[in-house]
Coordinates of C-alpha atoms in Angstrom, one line a residue:
Chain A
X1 CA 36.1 -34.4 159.7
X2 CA 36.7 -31.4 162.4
X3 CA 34.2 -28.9 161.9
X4 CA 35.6 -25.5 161.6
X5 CA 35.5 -23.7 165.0
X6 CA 37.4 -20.4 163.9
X7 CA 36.9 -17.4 161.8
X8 CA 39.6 -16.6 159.7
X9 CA 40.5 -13.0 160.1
X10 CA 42.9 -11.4 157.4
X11 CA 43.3 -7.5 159.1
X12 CA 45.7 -4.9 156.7
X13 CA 47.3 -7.2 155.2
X14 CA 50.2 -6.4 152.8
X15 CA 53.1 -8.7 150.9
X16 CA 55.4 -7.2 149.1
X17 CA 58.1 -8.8 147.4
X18 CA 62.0 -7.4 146.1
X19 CA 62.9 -8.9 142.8
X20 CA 66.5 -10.3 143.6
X21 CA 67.8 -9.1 139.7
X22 CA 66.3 -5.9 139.4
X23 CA 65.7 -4.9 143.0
X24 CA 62.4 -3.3 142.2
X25 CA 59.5 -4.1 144.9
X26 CA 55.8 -5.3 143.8
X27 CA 53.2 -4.8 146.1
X28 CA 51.4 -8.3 145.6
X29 CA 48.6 -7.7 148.1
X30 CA 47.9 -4.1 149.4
X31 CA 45.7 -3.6 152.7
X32 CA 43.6 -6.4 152.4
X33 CA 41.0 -7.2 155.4
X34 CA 38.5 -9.6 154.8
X35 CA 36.9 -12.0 157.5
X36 CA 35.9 -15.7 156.3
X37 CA 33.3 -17.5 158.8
X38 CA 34.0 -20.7 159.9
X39 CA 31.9 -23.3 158.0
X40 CA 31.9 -21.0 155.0
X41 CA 32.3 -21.6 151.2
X42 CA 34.0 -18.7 149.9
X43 CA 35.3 -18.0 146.0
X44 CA 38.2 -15.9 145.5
X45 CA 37.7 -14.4 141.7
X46 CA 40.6 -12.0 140.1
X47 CA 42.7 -12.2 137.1
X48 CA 46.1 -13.8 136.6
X49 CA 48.5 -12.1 139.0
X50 CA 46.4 -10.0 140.9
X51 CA 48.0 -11.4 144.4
X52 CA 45.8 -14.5 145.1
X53 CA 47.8 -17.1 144.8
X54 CA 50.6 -14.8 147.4
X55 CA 47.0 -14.6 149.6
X56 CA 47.0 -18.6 149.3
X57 CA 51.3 -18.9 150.4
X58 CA 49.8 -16.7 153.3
X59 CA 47.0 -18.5 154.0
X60 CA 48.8 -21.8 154.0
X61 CA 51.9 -20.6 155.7
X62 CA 54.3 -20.9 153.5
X63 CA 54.9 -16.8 153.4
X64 CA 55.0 -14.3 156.1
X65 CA 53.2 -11.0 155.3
X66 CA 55.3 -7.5 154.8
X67 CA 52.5 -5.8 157.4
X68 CA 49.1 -7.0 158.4
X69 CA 48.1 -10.2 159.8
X70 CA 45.7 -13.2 159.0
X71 CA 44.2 -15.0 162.3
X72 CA 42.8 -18.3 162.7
X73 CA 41.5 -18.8 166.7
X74 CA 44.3 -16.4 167.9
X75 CA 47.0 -17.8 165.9
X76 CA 48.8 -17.2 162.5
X77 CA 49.2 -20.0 160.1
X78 CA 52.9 -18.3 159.7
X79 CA 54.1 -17.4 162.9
X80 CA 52.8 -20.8 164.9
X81 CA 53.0 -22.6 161.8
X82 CA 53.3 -26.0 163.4
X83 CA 49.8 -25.6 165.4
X84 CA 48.1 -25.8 161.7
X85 CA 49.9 -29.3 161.1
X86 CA 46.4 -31.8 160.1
X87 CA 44.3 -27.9 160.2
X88 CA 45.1 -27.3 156.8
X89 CA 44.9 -29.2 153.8
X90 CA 45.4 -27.8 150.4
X91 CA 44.1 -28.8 146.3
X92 CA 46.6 -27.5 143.9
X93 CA 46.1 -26.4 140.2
X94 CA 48.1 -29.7 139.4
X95 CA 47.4 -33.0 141.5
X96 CA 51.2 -32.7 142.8
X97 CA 50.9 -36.3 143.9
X98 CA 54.2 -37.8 144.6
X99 CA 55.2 -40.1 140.9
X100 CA 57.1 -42.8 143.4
X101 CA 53.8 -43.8 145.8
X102 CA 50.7 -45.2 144.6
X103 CA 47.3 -43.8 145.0
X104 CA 46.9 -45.2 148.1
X105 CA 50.2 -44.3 149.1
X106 CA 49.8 -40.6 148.3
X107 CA 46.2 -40.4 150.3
X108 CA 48.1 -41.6 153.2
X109 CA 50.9 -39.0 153.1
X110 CA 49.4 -36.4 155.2
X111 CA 48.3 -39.1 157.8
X112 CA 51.6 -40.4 158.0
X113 CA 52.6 -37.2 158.8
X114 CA 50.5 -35.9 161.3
X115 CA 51.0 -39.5 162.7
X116 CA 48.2 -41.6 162.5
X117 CA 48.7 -44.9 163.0
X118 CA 49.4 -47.1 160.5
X119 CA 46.3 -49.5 160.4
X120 CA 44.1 -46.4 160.9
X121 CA 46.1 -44.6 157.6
X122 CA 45.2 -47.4 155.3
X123 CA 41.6 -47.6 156.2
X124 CA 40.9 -44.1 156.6
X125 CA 42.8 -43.1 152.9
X126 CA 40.9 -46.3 151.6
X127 CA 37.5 -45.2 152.8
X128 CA 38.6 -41.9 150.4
X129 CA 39.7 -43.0 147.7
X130 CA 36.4 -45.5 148.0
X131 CA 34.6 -42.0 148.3
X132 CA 36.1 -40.6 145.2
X133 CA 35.6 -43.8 142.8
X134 CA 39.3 -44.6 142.9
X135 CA 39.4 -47.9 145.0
X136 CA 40.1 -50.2 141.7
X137 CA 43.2 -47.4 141.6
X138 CA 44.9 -47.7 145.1
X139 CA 48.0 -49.4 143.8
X140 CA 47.9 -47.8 140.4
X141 CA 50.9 -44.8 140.1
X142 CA 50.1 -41.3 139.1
X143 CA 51.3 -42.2 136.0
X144 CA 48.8 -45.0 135.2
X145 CA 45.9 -42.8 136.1
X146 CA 43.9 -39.8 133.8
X147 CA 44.6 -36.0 134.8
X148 CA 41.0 -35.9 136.5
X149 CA 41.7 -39.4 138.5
X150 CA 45.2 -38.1 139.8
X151 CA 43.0 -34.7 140.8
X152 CA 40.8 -37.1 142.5
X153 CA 43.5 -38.3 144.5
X154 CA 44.6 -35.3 145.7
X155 CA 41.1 -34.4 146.8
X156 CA 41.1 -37.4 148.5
X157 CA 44.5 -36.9 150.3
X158 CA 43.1 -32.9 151.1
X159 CA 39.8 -34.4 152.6
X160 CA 41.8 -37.4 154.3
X161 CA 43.7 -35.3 156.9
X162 CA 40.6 -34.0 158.1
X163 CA 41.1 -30.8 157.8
X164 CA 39.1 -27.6 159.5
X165 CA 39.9 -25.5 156.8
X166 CA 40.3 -26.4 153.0
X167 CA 42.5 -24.1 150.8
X168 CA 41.9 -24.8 146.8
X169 CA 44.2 -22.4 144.5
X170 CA 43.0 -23.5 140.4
X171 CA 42.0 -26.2 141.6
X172 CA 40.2 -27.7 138.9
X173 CA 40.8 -25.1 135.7
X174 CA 43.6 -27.3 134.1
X175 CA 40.7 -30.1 133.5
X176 CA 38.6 -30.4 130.8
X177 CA 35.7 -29.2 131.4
X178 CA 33.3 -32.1 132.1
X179 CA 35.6 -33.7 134.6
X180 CA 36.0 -30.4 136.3
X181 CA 32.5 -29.6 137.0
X182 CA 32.1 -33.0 138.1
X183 CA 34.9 -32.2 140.9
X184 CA 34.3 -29.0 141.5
X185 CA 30.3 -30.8 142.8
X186 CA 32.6 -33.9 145.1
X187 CA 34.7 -30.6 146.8
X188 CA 31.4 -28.3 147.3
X189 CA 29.8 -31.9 148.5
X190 CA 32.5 -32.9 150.8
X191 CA 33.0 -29.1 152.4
X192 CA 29.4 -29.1 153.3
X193 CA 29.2 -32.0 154.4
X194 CA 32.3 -32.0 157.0
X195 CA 31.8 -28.2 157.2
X196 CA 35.0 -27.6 156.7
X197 CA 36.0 -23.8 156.0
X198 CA 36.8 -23.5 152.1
X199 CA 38.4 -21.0 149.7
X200 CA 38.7 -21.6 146.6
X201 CA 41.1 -19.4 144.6
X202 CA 40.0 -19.3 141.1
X203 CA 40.3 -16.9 137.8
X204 CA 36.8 -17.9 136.1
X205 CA 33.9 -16.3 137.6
X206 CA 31.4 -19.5 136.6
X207 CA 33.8 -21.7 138.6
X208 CA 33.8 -19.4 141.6
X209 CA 29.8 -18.9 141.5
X210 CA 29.3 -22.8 141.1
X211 CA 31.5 -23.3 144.6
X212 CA 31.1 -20.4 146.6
X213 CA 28.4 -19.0 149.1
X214 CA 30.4 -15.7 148.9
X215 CA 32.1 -14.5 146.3
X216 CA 35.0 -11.8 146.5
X217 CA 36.9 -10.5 143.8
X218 CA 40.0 -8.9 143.7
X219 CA 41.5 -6.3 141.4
X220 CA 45.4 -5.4 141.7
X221 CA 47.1 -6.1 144.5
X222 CA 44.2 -7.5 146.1
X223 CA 42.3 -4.9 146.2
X224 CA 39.0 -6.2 147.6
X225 CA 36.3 -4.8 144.3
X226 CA 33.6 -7.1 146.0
X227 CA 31.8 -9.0 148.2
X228 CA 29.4 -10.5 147.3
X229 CA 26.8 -13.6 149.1
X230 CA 25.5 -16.2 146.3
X231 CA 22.5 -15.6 147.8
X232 CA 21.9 -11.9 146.8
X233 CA 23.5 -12.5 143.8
X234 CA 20.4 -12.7 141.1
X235 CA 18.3 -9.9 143.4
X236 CA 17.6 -7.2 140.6
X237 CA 19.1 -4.3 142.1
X238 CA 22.6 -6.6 142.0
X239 CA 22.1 -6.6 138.3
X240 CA 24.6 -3.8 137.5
X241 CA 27.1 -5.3 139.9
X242 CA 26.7 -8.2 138.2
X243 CA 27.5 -6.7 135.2
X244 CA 30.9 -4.8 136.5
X245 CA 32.3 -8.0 137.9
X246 CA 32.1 -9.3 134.8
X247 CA 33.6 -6.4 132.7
X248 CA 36.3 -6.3 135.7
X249 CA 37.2 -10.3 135.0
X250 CA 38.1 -9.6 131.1
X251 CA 41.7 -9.7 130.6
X252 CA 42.1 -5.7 130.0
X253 CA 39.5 -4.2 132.2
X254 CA 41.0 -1.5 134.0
X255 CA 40.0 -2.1 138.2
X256 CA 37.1 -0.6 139.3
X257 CA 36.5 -0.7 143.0
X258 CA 32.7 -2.4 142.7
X259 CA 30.9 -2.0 145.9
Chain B
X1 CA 75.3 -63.4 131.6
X2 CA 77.2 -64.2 128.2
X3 CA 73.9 -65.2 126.6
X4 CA 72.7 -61.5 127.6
X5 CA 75.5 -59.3 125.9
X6 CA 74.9 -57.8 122.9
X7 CA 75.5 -59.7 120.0
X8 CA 78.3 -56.7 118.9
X9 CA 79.5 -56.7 122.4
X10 CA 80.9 -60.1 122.1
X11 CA 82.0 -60.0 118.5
X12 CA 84.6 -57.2 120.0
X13 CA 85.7 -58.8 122.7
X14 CA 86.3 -61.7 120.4
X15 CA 87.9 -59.8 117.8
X16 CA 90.3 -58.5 120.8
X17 CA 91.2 -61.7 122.2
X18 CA 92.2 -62.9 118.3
X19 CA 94.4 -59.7 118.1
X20 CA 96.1 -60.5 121.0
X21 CA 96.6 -63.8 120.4
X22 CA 98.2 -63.2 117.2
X23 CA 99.9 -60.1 118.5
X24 CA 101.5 -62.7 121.2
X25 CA 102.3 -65.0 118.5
X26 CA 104.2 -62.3 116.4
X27 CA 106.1 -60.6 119.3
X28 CA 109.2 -62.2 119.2
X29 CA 109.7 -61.8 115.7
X30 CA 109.5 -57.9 116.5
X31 CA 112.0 -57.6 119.3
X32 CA 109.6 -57.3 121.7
X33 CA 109.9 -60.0 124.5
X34 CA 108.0 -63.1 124.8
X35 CA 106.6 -62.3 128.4
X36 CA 105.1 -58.7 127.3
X37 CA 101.8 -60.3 125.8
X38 CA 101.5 -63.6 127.0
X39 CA 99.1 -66.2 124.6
X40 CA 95.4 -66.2 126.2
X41 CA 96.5 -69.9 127.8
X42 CA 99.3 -68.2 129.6
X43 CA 96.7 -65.9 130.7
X44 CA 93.7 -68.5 131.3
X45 CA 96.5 -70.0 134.1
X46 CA 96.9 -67.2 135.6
X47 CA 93.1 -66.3 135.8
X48 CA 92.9 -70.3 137.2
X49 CA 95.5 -68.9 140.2
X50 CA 93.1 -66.3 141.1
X51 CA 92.5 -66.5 145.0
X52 CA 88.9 -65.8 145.7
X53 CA 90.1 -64.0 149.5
X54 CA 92.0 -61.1 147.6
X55 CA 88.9 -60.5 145.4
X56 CA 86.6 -60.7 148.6
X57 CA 88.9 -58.6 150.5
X58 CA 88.8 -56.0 147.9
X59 CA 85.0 -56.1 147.0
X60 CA 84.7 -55.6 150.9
X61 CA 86.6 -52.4 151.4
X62 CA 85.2 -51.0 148.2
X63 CA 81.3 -51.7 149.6
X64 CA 82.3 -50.3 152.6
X65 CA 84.0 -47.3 152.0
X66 CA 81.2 -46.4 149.6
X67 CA 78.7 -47.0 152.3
X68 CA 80.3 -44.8 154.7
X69 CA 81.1 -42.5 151.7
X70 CA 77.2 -42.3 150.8
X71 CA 76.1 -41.8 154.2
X72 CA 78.9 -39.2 155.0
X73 CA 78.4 -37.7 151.1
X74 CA 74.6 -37.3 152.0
X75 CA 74.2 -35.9 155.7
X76 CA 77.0 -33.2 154.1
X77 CA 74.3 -32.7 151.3
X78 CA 71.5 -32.4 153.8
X79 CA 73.3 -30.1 156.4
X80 CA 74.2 -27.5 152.7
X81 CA 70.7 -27.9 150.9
X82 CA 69.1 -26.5 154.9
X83 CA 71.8 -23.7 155.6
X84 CA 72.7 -21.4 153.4
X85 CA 75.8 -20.4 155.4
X86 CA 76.7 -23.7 155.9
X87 CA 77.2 -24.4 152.1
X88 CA 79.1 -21.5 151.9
X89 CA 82.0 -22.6 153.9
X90 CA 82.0 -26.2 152.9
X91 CA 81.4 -25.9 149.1
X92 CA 85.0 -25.1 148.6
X93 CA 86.0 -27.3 151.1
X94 CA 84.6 -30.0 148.9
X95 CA 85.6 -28.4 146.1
X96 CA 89.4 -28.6 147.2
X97 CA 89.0 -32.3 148.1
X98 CA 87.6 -33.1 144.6
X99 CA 90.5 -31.1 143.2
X100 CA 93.5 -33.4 145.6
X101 CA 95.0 -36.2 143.2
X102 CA 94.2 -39.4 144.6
X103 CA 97.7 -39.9 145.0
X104 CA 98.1 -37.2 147.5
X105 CA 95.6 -38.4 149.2
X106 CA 97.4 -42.0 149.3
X107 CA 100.6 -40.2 150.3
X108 CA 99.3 -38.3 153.1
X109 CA 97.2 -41.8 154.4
X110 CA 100.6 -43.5 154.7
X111 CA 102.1 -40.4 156.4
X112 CA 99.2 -40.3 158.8
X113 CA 97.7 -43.8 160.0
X114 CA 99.3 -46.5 161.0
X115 CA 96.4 -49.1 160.4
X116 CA 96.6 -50.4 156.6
X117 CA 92.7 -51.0 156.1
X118 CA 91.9 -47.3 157.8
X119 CA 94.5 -46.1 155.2
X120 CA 92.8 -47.9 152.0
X121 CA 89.2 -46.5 153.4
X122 CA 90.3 -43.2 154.1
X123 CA 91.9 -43.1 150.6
X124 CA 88.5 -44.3 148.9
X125 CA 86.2 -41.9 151.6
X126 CA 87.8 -39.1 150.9
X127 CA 87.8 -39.6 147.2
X128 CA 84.2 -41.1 147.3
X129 CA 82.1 -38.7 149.5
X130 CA 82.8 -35.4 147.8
X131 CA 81.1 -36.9 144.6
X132 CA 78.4 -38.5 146.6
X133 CA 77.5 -34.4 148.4
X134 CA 77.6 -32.8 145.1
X135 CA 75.3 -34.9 143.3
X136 CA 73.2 -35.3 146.4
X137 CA 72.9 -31.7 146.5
X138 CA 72.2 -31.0 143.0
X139 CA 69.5 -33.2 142.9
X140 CA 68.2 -31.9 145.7
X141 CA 67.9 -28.4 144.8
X142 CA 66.5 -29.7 141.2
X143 CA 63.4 -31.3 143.5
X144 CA 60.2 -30.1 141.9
X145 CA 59.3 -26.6 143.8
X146 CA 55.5 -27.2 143.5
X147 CA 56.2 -30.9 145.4
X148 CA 58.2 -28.9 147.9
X149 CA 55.4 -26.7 148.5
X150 CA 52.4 -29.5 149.0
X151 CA 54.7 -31.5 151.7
X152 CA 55.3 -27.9 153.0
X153 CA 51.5 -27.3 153.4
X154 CA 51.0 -30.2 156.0
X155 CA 54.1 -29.3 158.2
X156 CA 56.2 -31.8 158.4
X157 CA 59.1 -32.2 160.7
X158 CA 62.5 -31.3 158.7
X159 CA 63.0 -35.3 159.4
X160 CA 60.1 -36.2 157.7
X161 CA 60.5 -33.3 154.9
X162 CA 63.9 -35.3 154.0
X163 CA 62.0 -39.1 154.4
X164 CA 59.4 -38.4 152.7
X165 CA 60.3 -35.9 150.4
X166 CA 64.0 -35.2 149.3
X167 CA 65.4 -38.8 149.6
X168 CA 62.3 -40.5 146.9
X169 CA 62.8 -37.7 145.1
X170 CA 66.7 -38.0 144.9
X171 CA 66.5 -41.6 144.2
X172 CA 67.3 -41.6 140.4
X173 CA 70.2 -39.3 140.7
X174 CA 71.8 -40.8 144.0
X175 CA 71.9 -44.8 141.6
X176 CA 73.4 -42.3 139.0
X177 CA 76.0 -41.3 141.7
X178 CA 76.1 -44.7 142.7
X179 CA 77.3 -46.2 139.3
X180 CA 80.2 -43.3 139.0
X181 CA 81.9 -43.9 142.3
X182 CA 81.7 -47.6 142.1
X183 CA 83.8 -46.9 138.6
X184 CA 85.9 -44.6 140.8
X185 CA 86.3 -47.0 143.8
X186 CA 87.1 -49.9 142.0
X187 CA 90.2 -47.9 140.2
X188 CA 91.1 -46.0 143.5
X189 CA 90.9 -49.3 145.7
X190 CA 93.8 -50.9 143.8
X191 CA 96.2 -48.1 144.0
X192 CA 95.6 -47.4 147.1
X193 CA 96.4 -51.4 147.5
X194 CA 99.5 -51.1 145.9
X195 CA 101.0 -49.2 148.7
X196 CA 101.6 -51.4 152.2
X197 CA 98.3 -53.5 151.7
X198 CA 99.0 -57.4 151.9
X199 CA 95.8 -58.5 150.4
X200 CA 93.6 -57.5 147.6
X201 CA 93.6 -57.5 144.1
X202 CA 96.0 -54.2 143.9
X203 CA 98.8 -56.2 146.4
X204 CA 98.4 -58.9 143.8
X205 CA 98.9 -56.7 140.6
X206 CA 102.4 -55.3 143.1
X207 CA 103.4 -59.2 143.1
X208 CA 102.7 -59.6 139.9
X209 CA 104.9 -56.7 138.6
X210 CA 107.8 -57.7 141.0
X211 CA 107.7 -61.0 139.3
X212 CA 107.4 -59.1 135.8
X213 CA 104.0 -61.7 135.1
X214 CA 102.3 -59.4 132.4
X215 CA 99.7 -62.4 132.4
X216 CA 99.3 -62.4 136.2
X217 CA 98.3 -58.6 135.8
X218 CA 96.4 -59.5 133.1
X219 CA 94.5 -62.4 134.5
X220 CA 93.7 -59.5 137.7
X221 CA 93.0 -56.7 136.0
X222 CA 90.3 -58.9 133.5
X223 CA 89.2 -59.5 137.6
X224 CA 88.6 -56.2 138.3
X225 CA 86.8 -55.2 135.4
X226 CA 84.1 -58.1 135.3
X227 CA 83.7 -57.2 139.4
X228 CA 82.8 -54.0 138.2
X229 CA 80.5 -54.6 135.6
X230 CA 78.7 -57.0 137.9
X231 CA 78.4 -54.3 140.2
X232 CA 77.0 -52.5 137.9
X233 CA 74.1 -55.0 136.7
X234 CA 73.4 -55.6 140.2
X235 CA 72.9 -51.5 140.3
X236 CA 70.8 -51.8 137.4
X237 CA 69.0 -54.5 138.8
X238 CA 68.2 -52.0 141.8
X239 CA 67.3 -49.6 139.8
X240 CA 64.9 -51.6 137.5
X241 CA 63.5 -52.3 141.2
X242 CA 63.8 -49.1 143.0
X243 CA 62.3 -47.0 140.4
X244 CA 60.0 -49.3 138.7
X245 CA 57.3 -46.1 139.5
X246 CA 58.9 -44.3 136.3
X247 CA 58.7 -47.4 134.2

């Protein structure tokens, strides 16, 4: 695994997006700036459509932003979109494996890809599906495996590309709840291990304070309500911050700008 | 193969052969000639005159034209589904060759080329490969979004987007399209033999009419429609293979 080298540096950014039918504009992410250190576990926390997933299109490259800019090492993940190919891997809500390829098939994907060669492709996704308790599986299809094996997979095909930074939008919130916390420990696990830069994109609070070293959370738009490091997070003065990040998450809390 | 028909299947071809049999049998007393429904042994010479060349002649130009059909049909697809602009103009194009009767198109192929075979495949291309794009690029555009979005996210060339991607993904619907221009070809083949074409099943259904042999055309056409439904069963037999992912 490639060790981060690069800070990723999101400065003013804004998205915002016309609505073809009506023509109206919505201001999905509003003057965000927020710097993520290489190496570094980081949980994005907000409700339902409060402009993470549009930060995670950005991040991957996949969007281009209205104003503002993210940098990784002097580049955008947009702009020079093709020096990210085997830099960025990504963990969907759903597994999103490919229903025609097997297991093993699907690990090797990315490899394929990025052009690895063959004999290193099968080794290297059969060392991760090995990894992830899959290797009785690498010829089964999607459709012959449980919800929390085919997520497995896709961890597997995230961690196989070797990635320098790890992008993870819901990733394990459409598991039961077992299974996900078992997942959510392998991704924490693997980041640290290959230290890998992650974000994790994720509505529940408990998810994003069992994965993150720093949690942010976002109200509309984006708008950056707190920062918080795991590590300050049960000092006693935090304790009515604590409090107001948790009010903030419930469904009708109005946004309060937290810190 | 008989063994594998279903049990009705073969009680109504059964029941049609008897009808016909009696139907030949009672035509004469009607007024109607004796030669307009031949008896099945009439027929069953015939089918023993069949010349194996004129079926492999025909089977050859309809796998060929359907080849070049599906790659010409698909790199249309391709070049619409990545420019917007592009589809714009040759939407109606395609549109407007769908539209052509495929005697037109026959017409204009004997006006045009000299070359008999270049006329019969140009006939069946330009019938074929307009239904080969459209369905091409409807099933592309029906591609799942999200699976469009995780190839996306590892950057792959627009080669690779297709090879990996669009053309697994497209698989189901492109044996679909498969199964309804074979139908097509096989009917547009032996018109388009009928004209200037000295081999092939359609020459021999033009002979057979000049001699006024309703059993000869019989005997070919019964040809024609068991070449297609093997055709088919070998396309199923793909498919059973192909896709055996969905099982």
């Amino acid at each position: 695994m490639t060790a981060a080298s690069a800070p990723i540096e999101i400065a003013g950014l804004r998205k915002v997006f016309r609505q073809t039918t009506s023509g109206q504009s919505i201001t999905a992410i509003d003057q965000l700036s927020l710097r993520i250190e290489p190496g570094e576990l980081i949980a994005i926390v907000g409700k339902t459509g409060c402009g993470k997933s549009t930060l995670f299109d950005l991040l991957i490259g996949l969007e281009h932003p209205t104003a503002g800019s993210i940098t990784i090492g002097g580049k955008t993940p947009y702009d020079d979109f093709n020096a990210f190919r085997g830099k960025i891997a990504t963990i969907f809500q759903q597994d999103r494996l490919f229903p025609w390829r097997s297991a093993l098939d699907n690990v090797k994907l990315p490899l394929e890809l990025i052009g690895i060669a063959e004999d290193i492709q099968h080794e290297r996704a059969m060392t991760w599906l090995k990894r992830l308790g899959l290797e009785k599986f690498a010829n089964a299809y999607p459709r012959e495996l449980s919800g929390g094996m085919r997520q497995r997979v896709a961890i597997a095909r995230a961690f196989a590309v070797q990635p320098e930074i790890l992008l993870a939008d819901e990733s394990f919130s459409a598991l039961d709840e077992v299974t996900a916390n078992e997942l959510r420990k392998t991704f924490v696990e693997l980041a640290r291990e290959f230290k890998s830069t992650a974000i994790l994109i994720t509505h529940q609070l408990e998810e994003a304070m069992a994965v993150g070293d720093r949690i942010v959370v976002f109200g509309k738009s984006a708008a950056l309500l707190a920062d918080v490091r795991m590590a300050d997070w049960d000092r006693a003065d935090y304790a009515l911050l604590r409090e107001a990040i948790q009010n903030t998450l419930q469904a009708n809390a109005p946004d309060a700008r937290l810190k | 193969m008989i063994s594998s028909l279903p049990r009705e299947t073969i009680i109504s071809i059964v029941l049609f052969a008897v009808a016909w049999q009696i139907m030949s049998y009672l035509a004469p007393s009607l007024g109607i000639p004796a030669f307009a429904i031949p008896g099945l042994g009439r027929i069953a010479q015939s089918l023993a005159k069949i010349t194996p060349l004129d079926v492999a002649v025909t089977l050859g130009r309809v796998l060929l034209s359907l080849v070049v059909s599906f790659v010409i049909g698909l790199l249309v697809a391709m070049l619409m589904y990545l420019s917007e602009s592009i589809e714009k103009y040759l939407r109606p194009m395609v549109r407007i060759l769908m539209a052509v009767p495929v005697v037109s198109w026959i017409l204009f192929a004997v006006l045009w080329f000299k070359g008999v075979e270049f006329r019969i495949v140009f006939v069946l291309v330009v019938v074929c490969a307009p239904v080969f794009t459209v369905d091409a690029l409807d099933n592309m555009r029906e591609v799942s979004r999200d699976l469009k979005q995780m190839i996306r996210s590892f950057r792959p060339t627009p080669f690779q987007f297709f090879h990996k991607l669009m053309l697994p993904a497209i698989t189901p619907g492109i044996i679909t399209s498969w199964k309804i221009t074979l139908s097509l070809a096989i009917r547009v083949v032996t018109i388009a033999e009928l004209v200037g074409a000295v081999t092939g099943i359609g020459h021999q259904l033009s002979v057979a009419q000049e001699l006024f042999s309703v059993a000869d055309v019989f005997a070919w056409t019964l040809v024609l429609v068991v070449l297609l439904f093997l055709l088919e069963a070998l396309l199923v037999r793909l498919e059973t293979r192909v896709l055996r992912w969905r099982a």
